[in-house]
mmCIF file of C-alpha atoms in Angstrom:
data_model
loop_
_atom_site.group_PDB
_atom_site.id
_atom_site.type_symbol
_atom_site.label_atom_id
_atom_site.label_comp_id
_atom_site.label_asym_id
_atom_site.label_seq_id
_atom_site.Cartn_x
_atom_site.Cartn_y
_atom_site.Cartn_z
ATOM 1 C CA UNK N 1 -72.808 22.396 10.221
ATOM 2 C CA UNK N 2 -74.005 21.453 13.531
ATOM 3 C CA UNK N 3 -72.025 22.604 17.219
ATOM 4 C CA UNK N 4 -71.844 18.721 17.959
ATOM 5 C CA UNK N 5 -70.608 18.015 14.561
ATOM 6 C CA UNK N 6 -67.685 20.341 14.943
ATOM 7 C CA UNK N 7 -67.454 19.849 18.426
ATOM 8 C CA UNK N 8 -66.809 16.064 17.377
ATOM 9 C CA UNK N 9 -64.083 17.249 14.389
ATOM 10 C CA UNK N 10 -62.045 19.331 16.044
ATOM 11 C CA UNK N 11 -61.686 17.090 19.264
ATOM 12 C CA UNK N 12 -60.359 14.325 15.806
ATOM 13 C CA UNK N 13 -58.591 16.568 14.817
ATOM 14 C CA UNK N 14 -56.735 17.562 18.229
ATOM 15 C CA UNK N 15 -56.291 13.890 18.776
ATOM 16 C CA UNK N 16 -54.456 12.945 15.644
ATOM 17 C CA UNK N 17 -52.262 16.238 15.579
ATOM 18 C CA UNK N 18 -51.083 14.894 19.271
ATOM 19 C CA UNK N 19 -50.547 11.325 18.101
ATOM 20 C CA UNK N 20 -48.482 12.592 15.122
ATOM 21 C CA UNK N 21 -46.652 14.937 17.786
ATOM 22 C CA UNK N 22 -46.055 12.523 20.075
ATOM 23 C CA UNK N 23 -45.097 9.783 17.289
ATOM 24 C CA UNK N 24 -42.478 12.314 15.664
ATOM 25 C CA UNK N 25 -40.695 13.252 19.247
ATOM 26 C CA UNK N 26 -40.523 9.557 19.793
ATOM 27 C CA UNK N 27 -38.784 8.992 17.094
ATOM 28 C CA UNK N 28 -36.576 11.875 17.140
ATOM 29 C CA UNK N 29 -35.923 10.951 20.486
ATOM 30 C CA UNK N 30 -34.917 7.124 19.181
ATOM 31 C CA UNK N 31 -32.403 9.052 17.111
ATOM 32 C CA UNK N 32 -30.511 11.242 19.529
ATOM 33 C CA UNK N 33 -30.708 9.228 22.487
ATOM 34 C CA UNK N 34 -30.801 5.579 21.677
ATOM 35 C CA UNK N 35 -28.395 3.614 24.516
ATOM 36 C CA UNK N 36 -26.272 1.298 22.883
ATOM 37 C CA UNK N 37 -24.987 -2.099 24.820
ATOM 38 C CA UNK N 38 -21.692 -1.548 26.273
ATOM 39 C CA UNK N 39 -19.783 -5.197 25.797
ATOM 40 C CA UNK N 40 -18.252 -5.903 29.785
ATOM 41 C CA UNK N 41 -14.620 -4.681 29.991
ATOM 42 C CA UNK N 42 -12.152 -7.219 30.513
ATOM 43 C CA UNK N 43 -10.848 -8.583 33.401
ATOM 44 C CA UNK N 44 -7.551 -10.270 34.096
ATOM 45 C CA UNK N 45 -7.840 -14.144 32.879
ATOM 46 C CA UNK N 46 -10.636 -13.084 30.137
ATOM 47 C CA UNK N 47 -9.531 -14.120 26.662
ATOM 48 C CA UNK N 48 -9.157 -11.735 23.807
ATOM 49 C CA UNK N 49 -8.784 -12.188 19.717
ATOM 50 C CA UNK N 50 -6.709 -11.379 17.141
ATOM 51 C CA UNK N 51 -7.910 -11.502 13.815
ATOM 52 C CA UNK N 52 -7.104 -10.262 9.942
ATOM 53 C CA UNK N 53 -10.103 -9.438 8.496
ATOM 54 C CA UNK N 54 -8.479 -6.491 6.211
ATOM 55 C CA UNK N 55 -4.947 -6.560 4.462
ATOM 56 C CA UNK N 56 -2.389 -9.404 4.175
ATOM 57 C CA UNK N 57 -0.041 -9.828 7.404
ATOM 58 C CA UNK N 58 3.002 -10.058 5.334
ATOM 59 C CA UNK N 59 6.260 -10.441 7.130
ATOM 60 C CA UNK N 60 3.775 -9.399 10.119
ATOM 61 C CA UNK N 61 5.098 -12.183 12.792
ATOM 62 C CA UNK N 62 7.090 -10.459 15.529
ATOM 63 C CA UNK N 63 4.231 -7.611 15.542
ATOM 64 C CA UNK N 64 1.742 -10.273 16.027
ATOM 65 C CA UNK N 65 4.040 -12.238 18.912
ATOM 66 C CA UNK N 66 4.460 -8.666 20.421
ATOM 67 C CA UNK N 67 0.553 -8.268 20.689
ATOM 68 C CA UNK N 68 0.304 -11.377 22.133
ATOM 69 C CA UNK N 69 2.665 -10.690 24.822
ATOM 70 C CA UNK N 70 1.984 -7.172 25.743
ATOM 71 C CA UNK N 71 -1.856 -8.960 26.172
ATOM 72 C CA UNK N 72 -0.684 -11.635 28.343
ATOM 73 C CA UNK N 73 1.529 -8.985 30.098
ATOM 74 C CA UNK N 74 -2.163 -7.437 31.044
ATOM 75 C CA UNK N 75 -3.276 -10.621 32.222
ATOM 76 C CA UNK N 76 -5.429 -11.660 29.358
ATOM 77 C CA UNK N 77 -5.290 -14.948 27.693
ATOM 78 C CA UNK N 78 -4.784 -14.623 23.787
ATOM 79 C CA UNK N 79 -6.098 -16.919 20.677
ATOM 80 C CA UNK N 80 -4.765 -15.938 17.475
ATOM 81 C CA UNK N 81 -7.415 -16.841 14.264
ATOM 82 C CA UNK N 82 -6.408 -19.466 11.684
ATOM 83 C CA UNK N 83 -6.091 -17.965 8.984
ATOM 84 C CA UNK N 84 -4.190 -14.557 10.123
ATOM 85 C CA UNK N 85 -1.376 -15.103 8.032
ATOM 86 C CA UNK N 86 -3.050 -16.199 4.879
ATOM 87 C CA UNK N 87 -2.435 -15.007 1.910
ATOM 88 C CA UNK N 88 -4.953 -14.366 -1.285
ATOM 89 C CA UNK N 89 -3.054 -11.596 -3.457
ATOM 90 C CA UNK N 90 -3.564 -8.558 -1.541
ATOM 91 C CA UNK N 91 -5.759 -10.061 1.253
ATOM 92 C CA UNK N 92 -5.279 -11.982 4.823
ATOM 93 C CA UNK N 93 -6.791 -14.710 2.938
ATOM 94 C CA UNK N 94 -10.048 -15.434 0.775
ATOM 95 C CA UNK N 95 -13.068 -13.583 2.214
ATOM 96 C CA UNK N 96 -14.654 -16.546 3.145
ATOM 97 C CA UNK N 97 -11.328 -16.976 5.416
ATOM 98 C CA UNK N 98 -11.012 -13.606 6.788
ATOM 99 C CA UNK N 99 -15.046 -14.039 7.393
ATOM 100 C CA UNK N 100 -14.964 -17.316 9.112
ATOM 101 C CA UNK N 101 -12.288 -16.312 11.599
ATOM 102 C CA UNK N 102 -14.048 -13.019 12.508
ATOM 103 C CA UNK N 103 -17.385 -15.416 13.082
ATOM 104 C CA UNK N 104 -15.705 -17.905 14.994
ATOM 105 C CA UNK N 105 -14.427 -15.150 17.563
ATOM 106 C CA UNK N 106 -18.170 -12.967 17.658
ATOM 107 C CA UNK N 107 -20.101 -16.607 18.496
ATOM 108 C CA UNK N 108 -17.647 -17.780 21.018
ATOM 109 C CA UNK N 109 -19.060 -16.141 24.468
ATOM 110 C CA UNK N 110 -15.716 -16.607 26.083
ATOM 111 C CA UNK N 111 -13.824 -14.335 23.865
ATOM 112 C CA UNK N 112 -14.212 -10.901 25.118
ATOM 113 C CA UNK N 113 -12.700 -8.895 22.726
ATOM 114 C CA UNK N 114 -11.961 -8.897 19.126
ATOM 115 C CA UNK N 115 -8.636 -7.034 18.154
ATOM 116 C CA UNK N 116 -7.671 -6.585 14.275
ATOM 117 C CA UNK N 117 -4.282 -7.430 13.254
ATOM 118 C CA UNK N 118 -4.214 -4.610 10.692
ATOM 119 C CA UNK N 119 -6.194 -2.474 8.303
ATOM 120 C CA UNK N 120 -5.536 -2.117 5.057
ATOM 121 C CA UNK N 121 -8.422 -2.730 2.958
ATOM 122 C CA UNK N 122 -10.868 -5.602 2.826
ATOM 123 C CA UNK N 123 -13.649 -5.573 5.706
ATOM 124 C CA UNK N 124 -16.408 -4.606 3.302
ATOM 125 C CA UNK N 125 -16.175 -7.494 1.940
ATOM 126 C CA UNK N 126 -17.292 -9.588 4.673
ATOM 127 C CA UNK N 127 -19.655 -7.049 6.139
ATOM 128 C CA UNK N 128 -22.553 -8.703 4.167
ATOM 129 C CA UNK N 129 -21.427 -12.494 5.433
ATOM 130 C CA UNK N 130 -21.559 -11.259 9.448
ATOM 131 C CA UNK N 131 -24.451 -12.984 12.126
ATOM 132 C CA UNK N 132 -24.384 -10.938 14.645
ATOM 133 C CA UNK N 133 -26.912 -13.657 16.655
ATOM 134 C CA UNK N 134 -24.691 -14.514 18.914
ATOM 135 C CA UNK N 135 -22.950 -10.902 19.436
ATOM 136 C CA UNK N 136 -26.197 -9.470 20.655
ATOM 137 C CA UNK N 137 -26.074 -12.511 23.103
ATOM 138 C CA UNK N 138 -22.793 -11.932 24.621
ATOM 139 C CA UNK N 139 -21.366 -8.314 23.297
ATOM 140 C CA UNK N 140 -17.488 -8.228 23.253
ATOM 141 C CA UNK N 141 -15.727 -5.361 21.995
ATOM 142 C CA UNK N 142 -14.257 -5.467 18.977
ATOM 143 C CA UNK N 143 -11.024 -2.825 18.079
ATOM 144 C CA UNK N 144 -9.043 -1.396 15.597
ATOM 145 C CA UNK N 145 -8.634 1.835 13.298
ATOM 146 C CA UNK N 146 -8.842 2.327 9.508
ATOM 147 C CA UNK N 147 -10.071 -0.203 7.128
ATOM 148 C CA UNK N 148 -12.069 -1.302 10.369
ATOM 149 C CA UNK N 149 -13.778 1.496 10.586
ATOM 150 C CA UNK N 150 -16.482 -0.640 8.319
ATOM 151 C CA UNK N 151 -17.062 -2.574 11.660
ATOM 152 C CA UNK N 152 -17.312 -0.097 13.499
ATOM 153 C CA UNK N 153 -20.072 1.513 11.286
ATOM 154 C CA UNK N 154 -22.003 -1.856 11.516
ATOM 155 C CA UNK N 155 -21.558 -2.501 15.000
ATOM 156 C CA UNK N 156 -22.775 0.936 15.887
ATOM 157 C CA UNK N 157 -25.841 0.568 13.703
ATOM 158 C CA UNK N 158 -26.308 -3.545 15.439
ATOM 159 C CA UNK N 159 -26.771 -1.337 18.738
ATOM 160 C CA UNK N 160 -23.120 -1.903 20.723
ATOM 161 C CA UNK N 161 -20.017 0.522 21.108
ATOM 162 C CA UNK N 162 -16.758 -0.395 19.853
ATOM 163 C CA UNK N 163 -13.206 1.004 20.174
ATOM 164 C CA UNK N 164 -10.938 2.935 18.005
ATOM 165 C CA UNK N 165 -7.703 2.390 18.544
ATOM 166 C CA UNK N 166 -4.016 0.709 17.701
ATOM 167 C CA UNK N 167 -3.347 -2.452 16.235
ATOM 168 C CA UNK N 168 -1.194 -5.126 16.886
ATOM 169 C CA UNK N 169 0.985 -4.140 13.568
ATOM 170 C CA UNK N 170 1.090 -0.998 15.302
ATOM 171 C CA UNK N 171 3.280 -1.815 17.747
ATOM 172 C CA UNK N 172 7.179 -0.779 17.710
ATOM 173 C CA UNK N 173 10.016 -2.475 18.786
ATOM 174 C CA UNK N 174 10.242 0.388 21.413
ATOM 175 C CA UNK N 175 6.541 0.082 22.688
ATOM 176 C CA UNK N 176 8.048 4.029 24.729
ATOM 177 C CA UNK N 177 7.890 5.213 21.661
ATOM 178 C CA UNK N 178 3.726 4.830 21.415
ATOM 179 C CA UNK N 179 3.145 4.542 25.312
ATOM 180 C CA UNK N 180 0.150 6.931 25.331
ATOM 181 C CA UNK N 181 -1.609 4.316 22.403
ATOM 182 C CA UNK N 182 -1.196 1.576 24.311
ATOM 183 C CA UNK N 183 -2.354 3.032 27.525
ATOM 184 C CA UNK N 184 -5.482 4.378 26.528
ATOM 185 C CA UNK N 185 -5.691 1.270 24.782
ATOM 186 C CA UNK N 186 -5.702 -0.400 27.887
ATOM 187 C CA UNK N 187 -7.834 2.118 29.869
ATOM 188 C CA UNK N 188 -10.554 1.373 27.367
ATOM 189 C CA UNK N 189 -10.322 -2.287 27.518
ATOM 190 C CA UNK N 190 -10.343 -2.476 30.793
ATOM 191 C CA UNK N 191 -13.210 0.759 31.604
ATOM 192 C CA UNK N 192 -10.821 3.078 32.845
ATOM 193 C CA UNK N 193 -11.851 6.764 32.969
ATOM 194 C CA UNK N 194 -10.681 8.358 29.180
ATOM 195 C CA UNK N 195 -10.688 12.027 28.983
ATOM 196 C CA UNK N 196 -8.755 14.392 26.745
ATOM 197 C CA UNK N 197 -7.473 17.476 26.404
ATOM 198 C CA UNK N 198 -6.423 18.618 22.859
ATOM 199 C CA UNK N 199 -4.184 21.470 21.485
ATOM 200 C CA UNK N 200 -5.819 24.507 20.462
ATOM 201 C CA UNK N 201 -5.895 25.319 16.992
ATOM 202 C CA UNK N 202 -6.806 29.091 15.097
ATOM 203 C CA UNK N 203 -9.149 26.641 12.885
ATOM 204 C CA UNK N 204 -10.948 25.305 15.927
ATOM 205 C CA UNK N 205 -14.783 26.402 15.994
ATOM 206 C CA UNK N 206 -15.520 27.537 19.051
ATOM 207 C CA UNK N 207 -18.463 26.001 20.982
ATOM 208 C CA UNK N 208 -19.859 23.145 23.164
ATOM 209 C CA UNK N 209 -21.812 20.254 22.480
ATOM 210 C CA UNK N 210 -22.632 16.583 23.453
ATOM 211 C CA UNK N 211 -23.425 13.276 21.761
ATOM 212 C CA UNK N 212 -22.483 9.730 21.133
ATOM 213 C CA UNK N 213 -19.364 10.045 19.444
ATOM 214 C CA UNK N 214 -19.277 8.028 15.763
ATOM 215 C CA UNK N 215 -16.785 8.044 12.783
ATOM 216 C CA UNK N 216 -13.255 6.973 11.742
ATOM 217 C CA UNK N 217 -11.787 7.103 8.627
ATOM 218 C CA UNK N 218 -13.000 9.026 6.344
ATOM 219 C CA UNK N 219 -12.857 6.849 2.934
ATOM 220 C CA UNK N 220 -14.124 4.174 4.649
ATOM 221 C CA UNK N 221 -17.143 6.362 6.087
ATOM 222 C CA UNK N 222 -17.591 7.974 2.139
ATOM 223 C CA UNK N 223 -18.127 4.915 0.703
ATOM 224 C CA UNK N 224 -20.501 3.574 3.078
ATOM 225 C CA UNK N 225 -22.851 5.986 1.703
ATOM 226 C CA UNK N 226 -26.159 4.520 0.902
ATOM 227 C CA UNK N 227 -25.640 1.251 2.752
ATOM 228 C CA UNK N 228 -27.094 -0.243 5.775
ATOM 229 C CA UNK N 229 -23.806 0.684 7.282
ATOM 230 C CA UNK N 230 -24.011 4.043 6.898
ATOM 231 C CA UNK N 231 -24.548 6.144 10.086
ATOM 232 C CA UNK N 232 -27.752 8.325 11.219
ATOM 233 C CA UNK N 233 -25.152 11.536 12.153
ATOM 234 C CA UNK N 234 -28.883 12.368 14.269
ATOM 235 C CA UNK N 235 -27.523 13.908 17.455
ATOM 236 C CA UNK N 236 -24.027 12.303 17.267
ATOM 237 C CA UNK N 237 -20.619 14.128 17.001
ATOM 238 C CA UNK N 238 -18.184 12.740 14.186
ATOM 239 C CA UNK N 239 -14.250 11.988 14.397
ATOM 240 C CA UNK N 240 -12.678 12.210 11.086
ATOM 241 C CA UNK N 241 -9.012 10.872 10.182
ATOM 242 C CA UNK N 242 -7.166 10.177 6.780
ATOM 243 C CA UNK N 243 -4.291 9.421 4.879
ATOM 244 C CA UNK N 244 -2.817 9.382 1.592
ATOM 245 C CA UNK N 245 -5.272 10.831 0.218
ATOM 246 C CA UNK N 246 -5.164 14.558 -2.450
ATOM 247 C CA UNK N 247 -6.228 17.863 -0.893
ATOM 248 C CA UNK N 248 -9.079 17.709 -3.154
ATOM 249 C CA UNK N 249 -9.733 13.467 -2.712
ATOM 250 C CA UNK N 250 -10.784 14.775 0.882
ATOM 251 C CA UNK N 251 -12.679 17.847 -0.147
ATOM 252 C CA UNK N 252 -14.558 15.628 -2.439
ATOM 253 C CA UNK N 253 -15.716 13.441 0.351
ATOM 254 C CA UNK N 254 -16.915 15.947 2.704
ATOM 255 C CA UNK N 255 -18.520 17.717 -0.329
ATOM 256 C CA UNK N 256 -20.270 14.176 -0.780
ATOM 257 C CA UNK N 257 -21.481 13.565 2.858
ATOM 258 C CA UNK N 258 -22.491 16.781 2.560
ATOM 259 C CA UNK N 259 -25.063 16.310 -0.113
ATOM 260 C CA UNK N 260 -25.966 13.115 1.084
ATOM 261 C CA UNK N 261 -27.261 15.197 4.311
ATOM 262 C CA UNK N 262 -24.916 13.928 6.634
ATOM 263 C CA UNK N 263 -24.040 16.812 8.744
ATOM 264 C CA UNK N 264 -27.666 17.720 8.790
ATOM 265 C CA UNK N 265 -28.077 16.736 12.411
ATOM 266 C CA UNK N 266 -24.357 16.013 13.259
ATOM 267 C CA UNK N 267 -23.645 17.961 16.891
ATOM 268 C CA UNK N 268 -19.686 18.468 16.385
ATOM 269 C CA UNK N 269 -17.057 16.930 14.562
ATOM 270 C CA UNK N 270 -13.202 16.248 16.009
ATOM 271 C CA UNK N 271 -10.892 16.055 13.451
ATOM 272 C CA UNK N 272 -7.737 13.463 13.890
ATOM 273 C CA UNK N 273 -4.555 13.320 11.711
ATOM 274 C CA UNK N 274 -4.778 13.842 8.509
ATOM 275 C CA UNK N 275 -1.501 12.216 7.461
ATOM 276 C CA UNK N 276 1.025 12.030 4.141
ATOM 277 C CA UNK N 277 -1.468 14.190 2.216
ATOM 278 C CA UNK N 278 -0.393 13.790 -1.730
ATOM 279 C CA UNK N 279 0.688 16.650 -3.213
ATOM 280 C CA UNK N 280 -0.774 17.534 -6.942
ATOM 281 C CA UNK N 281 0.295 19.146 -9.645
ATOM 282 C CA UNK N 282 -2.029 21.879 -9.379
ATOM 283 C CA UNK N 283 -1.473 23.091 -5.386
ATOM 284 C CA UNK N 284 -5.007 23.171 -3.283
ATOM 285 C CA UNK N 285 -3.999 26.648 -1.941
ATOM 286 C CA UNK N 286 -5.422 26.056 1.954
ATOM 287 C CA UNK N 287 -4.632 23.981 4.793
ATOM 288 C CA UNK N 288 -6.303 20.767 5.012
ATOM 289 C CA UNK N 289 -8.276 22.560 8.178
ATOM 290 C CA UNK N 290 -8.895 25.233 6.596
ATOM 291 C CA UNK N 291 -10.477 23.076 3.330
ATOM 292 C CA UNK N 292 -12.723 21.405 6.458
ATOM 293 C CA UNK N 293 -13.806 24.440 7.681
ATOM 294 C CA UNK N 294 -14.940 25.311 3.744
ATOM 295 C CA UNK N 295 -16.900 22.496 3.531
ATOM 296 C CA UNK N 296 -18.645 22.979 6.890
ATOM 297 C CA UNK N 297 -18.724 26.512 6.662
ATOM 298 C CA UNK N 298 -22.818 26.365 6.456
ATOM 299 C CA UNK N 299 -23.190 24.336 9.917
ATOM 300 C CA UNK N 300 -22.705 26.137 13.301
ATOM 301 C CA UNK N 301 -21.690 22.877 15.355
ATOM 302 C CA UNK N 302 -18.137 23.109 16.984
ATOM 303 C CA UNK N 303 -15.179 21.974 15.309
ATOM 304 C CA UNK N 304 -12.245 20.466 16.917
ATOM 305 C CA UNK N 305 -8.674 19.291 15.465
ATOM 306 C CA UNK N 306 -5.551 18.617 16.651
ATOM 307 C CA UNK N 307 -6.845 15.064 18.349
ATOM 308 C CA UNK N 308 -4.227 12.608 18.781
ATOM 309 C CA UNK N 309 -5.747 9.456 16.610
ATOM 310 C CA UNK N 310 -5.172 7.831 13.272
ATOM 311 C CA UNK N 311 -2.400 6.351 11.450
ATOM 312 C CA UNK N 312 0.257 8.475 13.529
ATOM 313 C CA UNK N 313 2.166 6.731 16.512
ATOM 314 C CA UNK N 314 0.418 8.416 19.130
ATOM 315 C CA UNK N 315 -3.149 7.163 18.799
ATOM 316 C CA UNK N 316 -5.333 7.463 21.534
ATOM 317 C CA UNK N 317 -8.176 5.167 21.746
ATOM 318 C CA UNK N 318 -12.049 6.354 21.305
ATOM 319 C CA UNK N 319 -15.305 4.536 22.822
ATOM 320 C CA UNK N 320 -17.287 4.380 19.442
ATOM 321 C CA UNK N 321 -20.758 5.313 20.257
ATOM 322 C CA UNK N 322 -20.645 6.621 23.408
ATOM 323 C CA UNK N 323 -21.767 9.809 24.804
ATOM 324 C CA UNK N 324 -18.840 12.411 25.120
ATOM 325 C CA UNK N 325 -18.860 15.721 26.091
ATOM 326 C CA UNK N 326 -17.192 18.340 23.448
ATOM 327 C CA UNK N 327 -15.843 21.839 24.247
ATOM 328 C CA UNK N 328 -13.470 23.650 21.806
ATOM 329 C CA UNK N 329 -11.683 26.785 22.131
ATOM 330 C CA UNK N 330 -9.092 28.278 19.914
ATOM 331 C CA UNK N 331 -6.345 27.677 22.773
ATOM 332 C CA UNK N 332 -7.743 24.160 23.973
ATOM 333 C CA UNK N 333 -10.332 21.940 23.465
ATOM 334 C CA UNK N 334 -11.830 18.585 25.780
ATOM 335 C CA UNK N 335 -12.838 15.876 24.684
ATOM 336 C CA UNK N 336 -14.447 13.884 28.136
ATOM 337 C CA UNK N 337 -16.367 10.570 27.785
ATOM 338 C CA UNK N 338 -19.100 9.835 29.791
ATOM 339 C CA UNK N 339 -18.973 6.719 32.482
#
């Protein structure tokens, strides 16, 4: 072989090992630090939505009038959807309801907000039916917990944060009773600093991390597995929460995830309530944290519980998708979102 001739193949050669290089840190880089649109927080006089797109609002009214005026009470203006309180068997109406008055409020560009009556079950079905055109036109955030933790999956993978927090059947007649829900609540809405601090647990994981902060409820997340609303855990730290659910309904999930190579790239996970876990007839024999920390054992990202959120009064509202900053000790952990 001639000098010039391998003069001229390795000089290829260093050429398309660079490209590849440079391609592969791109896209790594598109994975772990993709910026998401951040819908404007509201302002007094914006207007925000309620809307059902889950479970039947059955004998739901003075929790809905309560939303409405704890909104106006903020200085908001409020339009309720059509077909809230319809009724198809063990939905807020037919999905092509529930769908139409979730579509109404993402085209309209002066609704600024989409809030979800309840949870329940039912937003997969109208995940398929969604345009989100118009959203990426004029963001608004859109909020609730649970069931809607299928929006929030979407959302995140459309490019926008969201928020995780009450809804309006959460309120109580006492609205003391859940003061810290509401007023993170508002601080979110309206892009007030949030920042927590979290009891310390003997299951916490020591360690520090950072990453746009994904998740919800974990069902919802499970069987989301293999769709287009699944999440890239690339980079990102997960929130968990439950409830009602076996010992071994949870470990199953986790196991699943697992295999599925979800926690491959995951940077921390905070753990919420895990609430009116079913007892069986054969006993599980750990803690529900310490059945996490089984199932995780293999990773060596931080692990945080304890955090107020989930289907417990006091549930403090998350920024979906945005970029927090995770330290965990076994006396206290932070959870701090960026600005």
């Amino acid at each position: 072989m001639s000098k010039n001739r391998l003069i001229i193949m390795l000089c290829c050669a260093v050429f398309f090992f660079g490209k590849s290089m440079v391609s592969a840190q791109g896209n790594a880089a598109s994975k772990t630090e993709k910026t998401l649109i951040r819908p404007p927080y509201l302002k007094v006089g914006d207007t925000i939505a309620i809307v059902a797109p889950s479970g039947i609002l059955k004998n739901r009214n003075r929790e809905v009038e309560q939303a409405k005026s704890l909104l106006k009470d903020w200085g908001l203006k409020v339009v309720v959807g059509d077909n809230v309180f319809s009724k198809d068997n063990h939905f807020a109406g037919t999905d092509e309801e529930r769908c139409e008055d979730f579509q109404k409020a993402l085209d309209n560009p002066n609704i600024k907000a989409i809030w979800s009556a309840r949870g329940g079950y039912g937003t997969v079905r109208i995940l398929d039916k969604l345009d989100y055109t118009r959203f990426k036109e004029s963001p608004k955030w859109i909020i609730g917990y649970s069931d809607i933790t299928a929006l929030h999956n979407q959302v995140h993978n459309k490019g926008a944060e969201s928020i995780h927090a009450l809804m309006g059947v959460s309120l109580t007649e006492d609205l003391e009773d859940i003061k810290e829900s509401i007023s993170t609540f508002k601080a979110a809405i309206f892009g007030e600093p949030l920042a927590y601090t979290l009891e310390g647990s003997k299951y916490n994981r020591e360690g520090s991390s950072s990453g746009q902060l994904v998740g919800g409820n974990l069902t919802i997340l499970h069987t989301m597995l293999g769709s287009t609303t699944s999440l890239d855990m690339e980079g990102k730290i997960l929130f968990i929460e439950e409830i009602g659910e076996y010992a071994y309904h949870i470990d199953r999930m986790l196991q699943s995830l697992k295999r599925a190579g979800y926690f491959d790239g995951c940077k921390g996970v905070v753990v919420g309530d895990m609430s009116r876990i079913r007892k069986n007839t054969t006993p599980w024999g750990k803690p529900i944290q310490q059945l996490i920390l089984d199932a995780l054992e293999e990773y060596d990202f931080p692990i945080a519980f304890k955090m107020p959120a989930g289907h417990e009064d006091d549930n403090r509202a998350l920024i979906l998708g945005r970029t927090v900053v995770l330290k965990v000790g076994k006396k206290v952990s932070t959870v701090i979102f960026e600005k």
